[in-house]
Amino acid sequence: MTTMQHEFTADRQVERKRAWSNWATGMLFLLPSLLLFGVFLFYPMVRTVYLSLFLTDSQGVPIVFVGWENFLNLFQSTSFQISAKATALFVLYTVPAGIVLATALAILANQKLRGIGLFRTMFSATMGMSVAASSVIWMFLFNPSIGLFNRILAALNISGVQWLLDPQYALLSVSIATIWMNTGFAFLILLGGLQNIDQSLYESARIAGVSESCKLRKITLPMLSPTLFFVTTVSLINAFQTFGQIDLLTKGGPMESTNVIVYSIYKDAFINYNVGSASAQAVLLFVTVLVVTVLQFKIGERKVHYQ
Amino acid sequence: MTLTVSGLVMVFPILYAFLISFMQGGEVLQGSLWPETFSLANYVSAFERVPLLTYLWNSLLVSVLIMAGQLILCSLAAFAFVFTEFKGREWIFYLFISTMMIPWEATMVPNFQTVQSLGWLNSYAGLTIPFFAMAFGTFLLRQQFKTIPKELYEASQIAGISKLRFFTGVVLPVAKTTITTLAIYSFLTAWNMYLWPLLVTNNEANRTVQIGLKQMQTQEIASDWGVVMAGVVMVILPTLILLFAGQKRLQEGLTQGALK
Amino acid sequence: MRKVELKGITKSYDGKQDVLKAIDVTVEPGEFFVLVGPSGCGKSTMLRMIAGLESITSGELALDGKRANALTPSERDLSMVFQNYALYPHLSVEQNITFGLHVKKVSKREQKERCKEVCGMLGLTDYMKRKPRELSGGQRQRVALARAVVTQAPLCLMDEPLSNLDAKLRAKMRSEIRQLQRKLGLTMIYVTHDQTEAMTMADRMMILSDGDVQQIGRPLDVYNNPANTFVASFIGSPPMNLIDAEMKDSVLVADGHWMTPVTAAMKQKIGSGRVTLGVRPEHISLAKDSEPGFLVQVANVEVLGTETLVTFDFGEATQWIAKWPGQSSVQPGEQIRICVDDRHLALFSAEKGERIVCEAAPVKKVSL
Ligand SMILES: Nc1ncnc2c1ncn2[C@@H]1O[C@H](COP(=O)(O)OP(=O)(O)O)[C@@H](O)[C@H]1O
Ligand SMILES: [Mg+2]
């Protein structure tokens, strides 16, 4: 009996050792990622929140604790209000239109035709285009004197528009360029989603003699909804994080009409050296993205049909 | 028909950039759509006026480094999530998920300070290391690894093969396709990075090609659209080729990652 | 060759419910031991505990007399064949077979030689350079076998290795595996849900149900003397016919009209009250004119060439099956007179279904 107990404890010891070594191996595999997430994501996130409660010097070193003051200042500043409005409008302009466009293109490109591969390539091409390169091209297209758009308008006898220089049009212009830039990625994923739909659904619909538009409403869109949901979430998050095209096309102008939040953070932190205010804005950005994602999931859960 | 029109509209800006890069200054100003002769003069002048070759090299190096780093870290982490069992694994998994909720841009100020204090400004380390860990890539690979039958792992346990050897000898080769997909995605994203290189590089020796474009556009050569477009073409050519080569694979891989 | 002892082995995944309950069994060196039972009864769990892939909740596992509870799978020096074969899809047949041999410090040259030898043994020589996906199901199965054999481990575990093959190939592989095991002198623990496999392959078998051992023994002993109604209905195809019966005076009455007299000894064992009565299909025959028999209505007839299966209604809710040699011309719907060879009657207690052992057979037949 005692030897059995003895053996039993010996086993437990070996097992504990093994559990520990399992833990160690697992952690070893995870450590590089955890370390980098810690240093370059979790720590800076905490630090951002911390900095948002301070006045800082031009180096970003916190000097005086001011509590909510940075936030209060923000809410009172017209500049921030404009920035928030620009961000909201930008999201509103780009996300729905972008998704509708990408979905339409994906449905078009999901036909079984000869040479359809070429069109798929054409539609996904913007995925390979950097923000910088795309912005330069659109800069040229928007050019008031030699750009394509004003030339077309001129040919129609309509006077030209100062696309990027007119506060009325600048945000819209940047949005159009952005929709184009983001189409490739959304298209690619939506096409994948379409191709995952079970073909037999369409076959049975055809046997039942259902019309094309009904097929679209009753089969394609519901079955595509998980993919649409994913694309919407990603597009939303991306839209809130837009920076490159603003920096290259408008620099936040004219009259701050395109000063979206990330650009505003960038300017405050690296040009005006107002790190406290930049951090407060970053915190607001974080909270906004979080709320939008959570809302999105809450709504999505009810609307999405998983297969 | 709709297909053709929309296809042309979508690629027109890219095509146009190619065409302009072959035009002479006058043609651009007149607004022609087709160059009279396909002259490479703009390319020559682009390489002369900005150190485009250095930028391209930097971008290539940075992208390859980020790609390699991400592949290694993501596959290691995904392996741990699928093939090791230990206390706290679930918890760490939720930690990984939570990283997707943090917009990277919200953390750029302290990140800049960190990189600065590490002395990594204007260095490849500063440009690449912060991006090595990636939750999306980890999930994508985790999905793939989960399709590997667990009996494969058990068979190797019975044979006495170590975890590391099972990882390199079985898991990685079996998941080759998905890893390639992730590699393409990583490279594309890294090559196209804009904000971070803008923050952490301020000299020509370390600048990436995207920032080089900004430089071209803001310098006096900006009015010389042919030269600028030649620069644009040099920037987009590598990624476009990569995209065309890997489009199908990318689409399948990303869909797999997107849905669950 | 290797002896495997399980002493009071219990397994629980969630700490509440026992998937395996106090298993006691010894597998002798060189024995072909089959673990059989319906799916979900805990066979794989038991095998995986022996392999070291699953922890042992309580009890002791001993290999060659030495406690092995805490050994890693590779320290136990055994080989295993999985139901899905677990072949590495990116490696050729040859690489699959030799993968992992380096751990056992086998030189490259010997790896090649051993691989050649087992491939010869299993008829894989022509496929050594192929990938698993370029092989048929049967060939994959052989590669899995080769991989187990090549390690020269004295103990081999197999978990339903044949269930992905078609019936014909399965029959062929049964015999091949058995021959291989004999030739190499392996101790084999073989899991299956198929009682035919158990009957045809086993030296000894263990019948599991719901984590409980029902019976351990040689196939024919189990067949002839099932320990309880579960074993009786699980082993044998078609299974043993069972019916509730009641002791009245000194006769057993089943379904109100079929009676069989019992000896005094039996009567004593049974006591009074209810029992379950069992008859193997081959012990039911058409009654000859002189024999006492009783009338039943035929519900279905399956003629298999060398034998005929006759399903008939027995009482209100029961159907029995009789198995007769040859090709019978009985038609469904027909009334036939059958007789039961009551020397082979099996009796089980009504509550627990345990067999009531009776030495002497009843003296004479009386029916209806
Ligand atoms: N990993 C596990 N976790 C929890 N329960 C399990 C696990 N594996 C098996 N079981 C349960 O244990 C019982 C026996 O399973 P198993 O040994 O696979 O049966 P068999 O191989 O005889 O079909 C089943 O009820 C099953 O649900
Ligand atoms: Mg099983």
PDB file of N, CA and C and ligand atoms in Angstrom, chain B residues 150, chain C residues 11-14 17 19-20 37-48 54 159-160 191-193 208 210-211, ligand 1:
ATOM      1  N   LYS B 150      -5.084  15.495 -35.597  1.00  0.00           N
ATOM      2  CA  LYS B 150      -4.275  15.435 -34.382  1.00  0.00           C
ATOM      3  C   LYS B 150      -3.519  14.115 -34.280  1.00  0.00           C
TER       4      LYS B 150
ATOM      5  N   LYS C  11     -10.742   6.158 -16.072  1.00  0.00           N
ATOM      6  CA  LYS C  11     -10.505   7.411 -16.786  1.00  0.00           C
ATOM      7  C   LYS C  11     -11.722   8.317 -16.672  1.00  0.00           C
ATOM      8  N   SER C  12     -11.448   9.560 -16.400  1.00  0.00           N
ATOM      9  CA  SER C  12     -12.509  10.560 -16.394  1.00  0.00           C
ATOM     10  C   SER C  12     -11.960  11.806 -17.060  1.00  0.00           C
ATOM     11  N   TYR C  13     -12.700  12.323 -18.031  1.00  0.00           N
ATOM     12  CA  TYR C  13     -12.227  13.527 -18.728  1.00  0.00           C
ATOM     13  C   TYR C  13     -12.583  14.779 -17.937  1.00  0.00           C
ATOM     14  N   ASP C  14     -13.788  14.754 -17.340  1.00  0.00           N
ATOM     15  CA  ASP C  14     -14.269  15.975 -16.714  1.00  0.00           C
ATOM     16  C   ASP C  14     -14.204  15.925 -15.188  1.00  0.00           C
ATOM     17  N   GLN C  17     -17.658  12.243 -14.516  1.00  0.00           N
ATOM     18  CA  GLN C  17     -18.163  10.987 -15.055  1.00  0.00           C
ATOM     19  C   GLN C  17     -16.997  10.093 -15.470  1.00  0.00           C
ATOM     20  N   VAL C  19     -15.387   7.544 -17.798  1.00  0.00           N
ATOM     21  CA  VAL C  19     -15.538   6.984 -19.134  1.00  0.00           C
ATOM     22  C   VAL C  19     -15.107   5.520 -19.128  1.00  0.00           C
ATOM     23  N   LEU C  20     -14.128   5.218 -18.300  1.00  0.00           N
ATOM     24  CA  LEU C  20     -13.708   3.831 -18.091  1.00  0.00           C
ATOM     25  C   LEU C  20     -13.752   3.567 -16.598  1.00  0.00           C
ATOM     26  N   GLY C  37     -16.397  -3.407 -28.785  1.00  0.00           N
ATOM     27  CA  GLY C  37     -17.566  -2.823 -28.134  1.00  0.00           C
ATOM     28  C   GLY C  37     -18.183  -1.800 -29.057  1.00  0.00           C
ATOM     29  N   PRO C  38     -19.408  -1.392 -28.762  1.00  0.00           N
ATOM     30  CA  PRO C  38     -20.061  -0.409 -29.629  1.00  0.00           C
ATOM     31  C   PRO C  38     -19.331   0.933 -29.563  1.00  0.00           C
ATOM     32  N   SER C  39     -19.554   1.809 -30.530  1.00  0.00           N
ATOM     33  CA  SER C  39     -18.789   3.039 -30.565  1.00  0.00           C
ATOM     34  C   SER C  39     -19.187   3.930 -29.391  1.00  0.00           C
ATOM     35  N   GLY C  40     -18.191   4.589 -28.838  1.00  0.00           N
ATOM     36  CA  GLY C  40     -18.425   5.448 -27.682  1.00  0.00           C
ATOM     37  C   GLY C  40     -18.296   4.748 -26.342  1.00  0.00           C
ATOM     38  N   CYS C  41     -17.901   3.464 -26.356  1.00  0.00           N
ATOM     39  CA  CYS C  41     -17.855   2.729 -25.094  1.00  0.00           C
ATOM     40  C   CYS C  41     -16.528   2.904 -24.372  1.00  0.00           C
ATOM     41  N   GLY C  42     -15.567   3.558 -25.014  1.00  0.00           N
ATOM     42  CA  GLY C  42     -14.302   3.836 -24.326  1.00  0.00           C
ATOM     43  C   GLY C  42     -13.108   3.037 -24.820  1.00  0.00           C
ATOM     44  N   LYS C  43     -13.236   2.368 -25.963  1.00  0.00           N
ATOM     45  CA  LYS C  43     -12.130   1.564 -26.485  1.00  0.00           C
ATOM     46  C   LYS C  43     -10.915   2.418 -26.805  1.00  0.00           C
ATOM     47  N   SER C  44     -11.166   3.484 -27.595  1.00  0.00           N
ATOM     48  CA  SER C  44     -10.044   4.341 -27.989  1.00  0.00           C
ATOM     49  C   SER C  44      -9.396   4.949 -26.758  1.00  0.00           C
ATOM     50  N   THR C  45     -10.222   5.352 -25.821  1.00  0.00           N
ATOM     51  CA  THR C  45      -9.684   5.953 -24.604  1.00  0.00           C
ATOM     52  C   THR C  45      -8.728   4.986 -23.913  1.00  0.00           C
ATOM     53  N   MET C  46      -9.129   3.742 -23.825  1.00  0.00           N
ATOM     54  CA  MET C  46      -8.279   2.762 -23.157  1.00  0.00           C
ATOM     55  C   MET C  46      -6.981   2.556 -23.929  1.00  0.00           C
ATOM     56  N   LEU C  47      -7.099   2.450 -25.237  1.00  0.00           N
ATOM     57  CA  LEU C  47      -5.905   2.244 -26.058  1.00  0.00           C
ATOM     58  C   LEU C  47      -4.960   3.431 -25.931  1.00  0.00           C
ATOM     59  N   ARG C  48      -5.546   4.616 -25.945  1.00  0.00           N
ATOM     60  CA  ARG C  48      -4.713   5.824 -25.889  1.00  0.00           C
ATOM     61  C   ARG C  48      -4.072   5.980 -24.514  1.00  0.00           C
ATOM     62  N   GLU C  54      -3.110   9.705 -23.426  1.00  0.00           N
ATOM     63  CA  GLU C  54      -4.159  10.199 -22.538  1.00  0.00           C
ATOM     64  C   GLU C  54      -3.698   9.856 -21.131  1.00  0.00           C
ATOM     65  N   ASP C 159      -6.030   1.115 -33.659  1.00  0.00           N
ATOM     66  CA  ASP C 159      -7.363   1.639 -33.370  1.00  0.00           C
ATOM     67  C   ASP C 159      -8.205   1.616 -34.634  1.00  0.00           C
ATOM     68  N   GLU C 160      -9.086   0.643 -34.725  1.00  0.00           N
ATOM     69  CA  GLU C 160      -9.956   0.468 -35.886  1.00  0.00           C
ATOM     70  C   GLU C 160      -9.217   0.680 -37.210  1.00  0.00           C
ATOM     71  N   VAL C 191      -8.188  -2.542 -31.473  1.00  0.00           N
ATOM     72  CA  VAL C 191      -9.515  -2.013 -31.140  1.00  0.00           C
ATOM     73  C   VAL C 191     -10.430  -2.093 -32.350  1.00  0.00           C
ATOM     74  N   THR C 192     -11.636  -2.570 -32.151  1.00  0.00           N
ATOM     75  CA  THR C 192     -12.598  -2.575 -33.245  1.00  0.00           C
ATOM     76  C   THR C 192     -14.021  -2.545 -32.688  1.00  0.00           C
ATOM     77  N   HIS C 193     -14.954  -2.076 -33.502  1.00  0.00           N
ATOM     78  CA  HIS C 193     -16.349  -2.159 -33.089  1.00  0.00           C
ATOM     79  C   HIS C 193     -17.029  -3.319 -33.806  1.00  0.00           C
ATOM     80  N   LEU C 208     -16.331  -4.459 -24.130  1.00  0.00           N
ATOM     81  CA  LEU C 208     -16.564  -3.277 -23.311  1.00  0.00           C
ATOM     82  C   LEU C 208     -17.935  -2.711 -23.640  1.00  0.00           C
ATOM     83  N   ASP C 210     -20.043   0.852 -22.319  1.00  0.00           N
ATOM     84  CA  ASP C 210     -20.199   1.994 -21.419  1.00  0.00           C
ATOM     85  C   ASP C 210     -19.098   2.083 -20.370  1.00  0.00           C
ATOM     86  N   GLY C 211     -17.885   1.730 -20.765  1.00  0.00           N
ATOM     87  CA  GLY C 211     -16.758   1.849 -19.847  1.00  0.00           C
ATOM     88  C   GLY C 211     -16.615   0.685 -18.895  1.00  0.00           C
TER      89      GLY C 211
HETATM   90  N1  LIG D   1     -11.091  14.269 -25.311  1.00  0.00           N
HETATM   91  C1  LIG D   1     -12.259  13.932 -24.747  1.00  0.00           C
HETATM   92  N2  LIG D   1     -12.879  14.759 -23.878  1.00  0.00           N
HETATM   93  C2  LIG D   1     -14.050  14.416 -23.291  1.00  0.00           C
HETATM   94  N3  LIG D   1     -14.701  13.274 -23.536  1.00  0.00           N
HETATM   95  C3  LIG D   1     -14.157  12.407 -24.395  1.00  0.00           C
HETATM   96  C4  LIG D   1     -12.909  12.686 -25.042  1.00  0.00           C
HETATM   97  N4  LIG D   1     -12.603  11.644 -25.844  1.00  0.00           N
HETATM   98  C5  LIG D   1     -13.615  10.760 -25.701  1.00  0.00           C
HETATM   99  N5  LIG D   1     -14.543  11.206 -24.822  1.00  0.00           N
HETATM  100  C6  LIG D   1     -15.758  10.491 -24.401  1.00  0.00           C
HETATM  101  O1  LIG D   1     -15.384   9.257 -23.883  1.00  0.00           O
HETATM  102  C7  LIG D   1     -16.241   8.235 -24.305  1.00  0.00           C
HETATM  103  C8  LIG D   1     -15.472   7.134 -24.975  1.00  0.00           C
HETATM  104  O2  LIG D   1     -14.927   7.583 -26.158  1.00  0.00           O
HETATM  105  P1  LIG D   1     -13.984   6.692 -27.072  1.00  0.00           P
HETATM  106  O3  LIG D   1     -12.934   6.071 -26.219  1.00  0.00           O
HETATM  107  O4  LIG D   1     -13.506   7.511 -28.207  1.00  0.00           O
HETATM  108  O5  LIG D   1     -14.993   5.597 -27.583  1.00  0.00           O
HETATM  109  P2  LIG D   1     -14.782   4.486 -28.705  1.00  0.00           P
HETATM  110  O6  LIG D   1     -13.396   4.542 -29.198  1.00  0.00           O
HETATM  111  O7  LIG D   1     -15.094   3.198 -28.007  1.00  0.00           O
HETATM  112  O8  LIG D   1     -15.789   4.759 -29.769  1.00  0.00           O
HETATM  113  C9  LIG D   1     -17.268   8.884 -25.232  1.00  0.00           C
HETATM  114  O9  LIG D   1     -18.453   9.076 -24.504  1.00  0.00           O
HETATM  115  C10 LIG D   1     -16.652  10.205 -25.598  1.00  0.00           C
HETATM  116  O10 LIG D   1     -17.647  11.170 -25.725  1.00  0.00           O
END
